[in-house]
Amino acid sequence: TGTGRRKLAAFFLLGLFNNLTFVVNSASATTILPGAVAVVYIVNCVPELLVKLSAPFWWHWFSYRTKVLFTGCCFLANMILTNPGFGFSTPLQLLGVGLSDLGGGLGEATILALSQFYPSPSRLLTAWSSGTGFAGVAGYLLSMFVMPVLGSWARLGLAFGVLGCYWGAFFVLLEP
């Protein structure tokens, strides 16, 4: 039957929101830990690597829905813990960065595996890839122009908006 526009849009949005916090964390590394950007970058990469290395041993225990719910919670925790207005300590901010990367790795493995259950998985993977590429542009634009002018509570609203879009793309837009 081919790949519908809703599915393509869902995979694009899932790719975008799955990688958005990674880009924002990378762009904000100097505000999270001034003078130690490499530490933020390592914390922003290692959890995803660990997820992908260990997934064959535990992947089958959880449904796709559960993995997407957990992934969204990781993104939300990241956006709360790294919100400079809330004044969390550096270790808690780094925990937020790590949770984002944990969610990113889990989300990527989940959605890429899920694509195989739909007709034309290669088109869905192309839409995912386009979304991840756009996350780079969107994340840096957010970091440069939007986040600096938002207060703490507006950033919190943005965090819930991102979470809503991520879960909406999966639970509403993506057809079962």
Tab-separated table of C-alpha atoms in Angstrom, residues 18 31 45 58 63 69 109 124 128 137 139 148 150 153 164 168:
chain	number	residue	atom	x	y	z
A	18	ASN	CA	14.934	12.342	19.187
A	31	THR	CA	26.999	27.065	29.940
A	45	CYS	CA	27.709	10.307	23.880
A	58	TRP	CA	17.422	-6.710	27.383
A	63	SER	CA	7.397	-2.962	24.310
A	69	LEU	CA	7.461	6.617	26.953
A	109	ALA	CA	17.164	1.990	18.242
A	124	LEU	CA	10.551	5.830	6.613
A	128	TRP	CA	13.863	9.726	10.055
A	137	VAL	CA	19.745	23.179	12.371
A	139	GLY	CA	18.778	22.783	17.815
A	148	PRO	CA	18.556	32.966	25.500
A	150	LEU	CA	13.204	32.577	27.353
A	153	TRP	CA	9.234	28.848	33.091
A	164	GLY	CA	4.133	16.485	23.588
A	168	GLY	CA	2.229	12.932	19.659
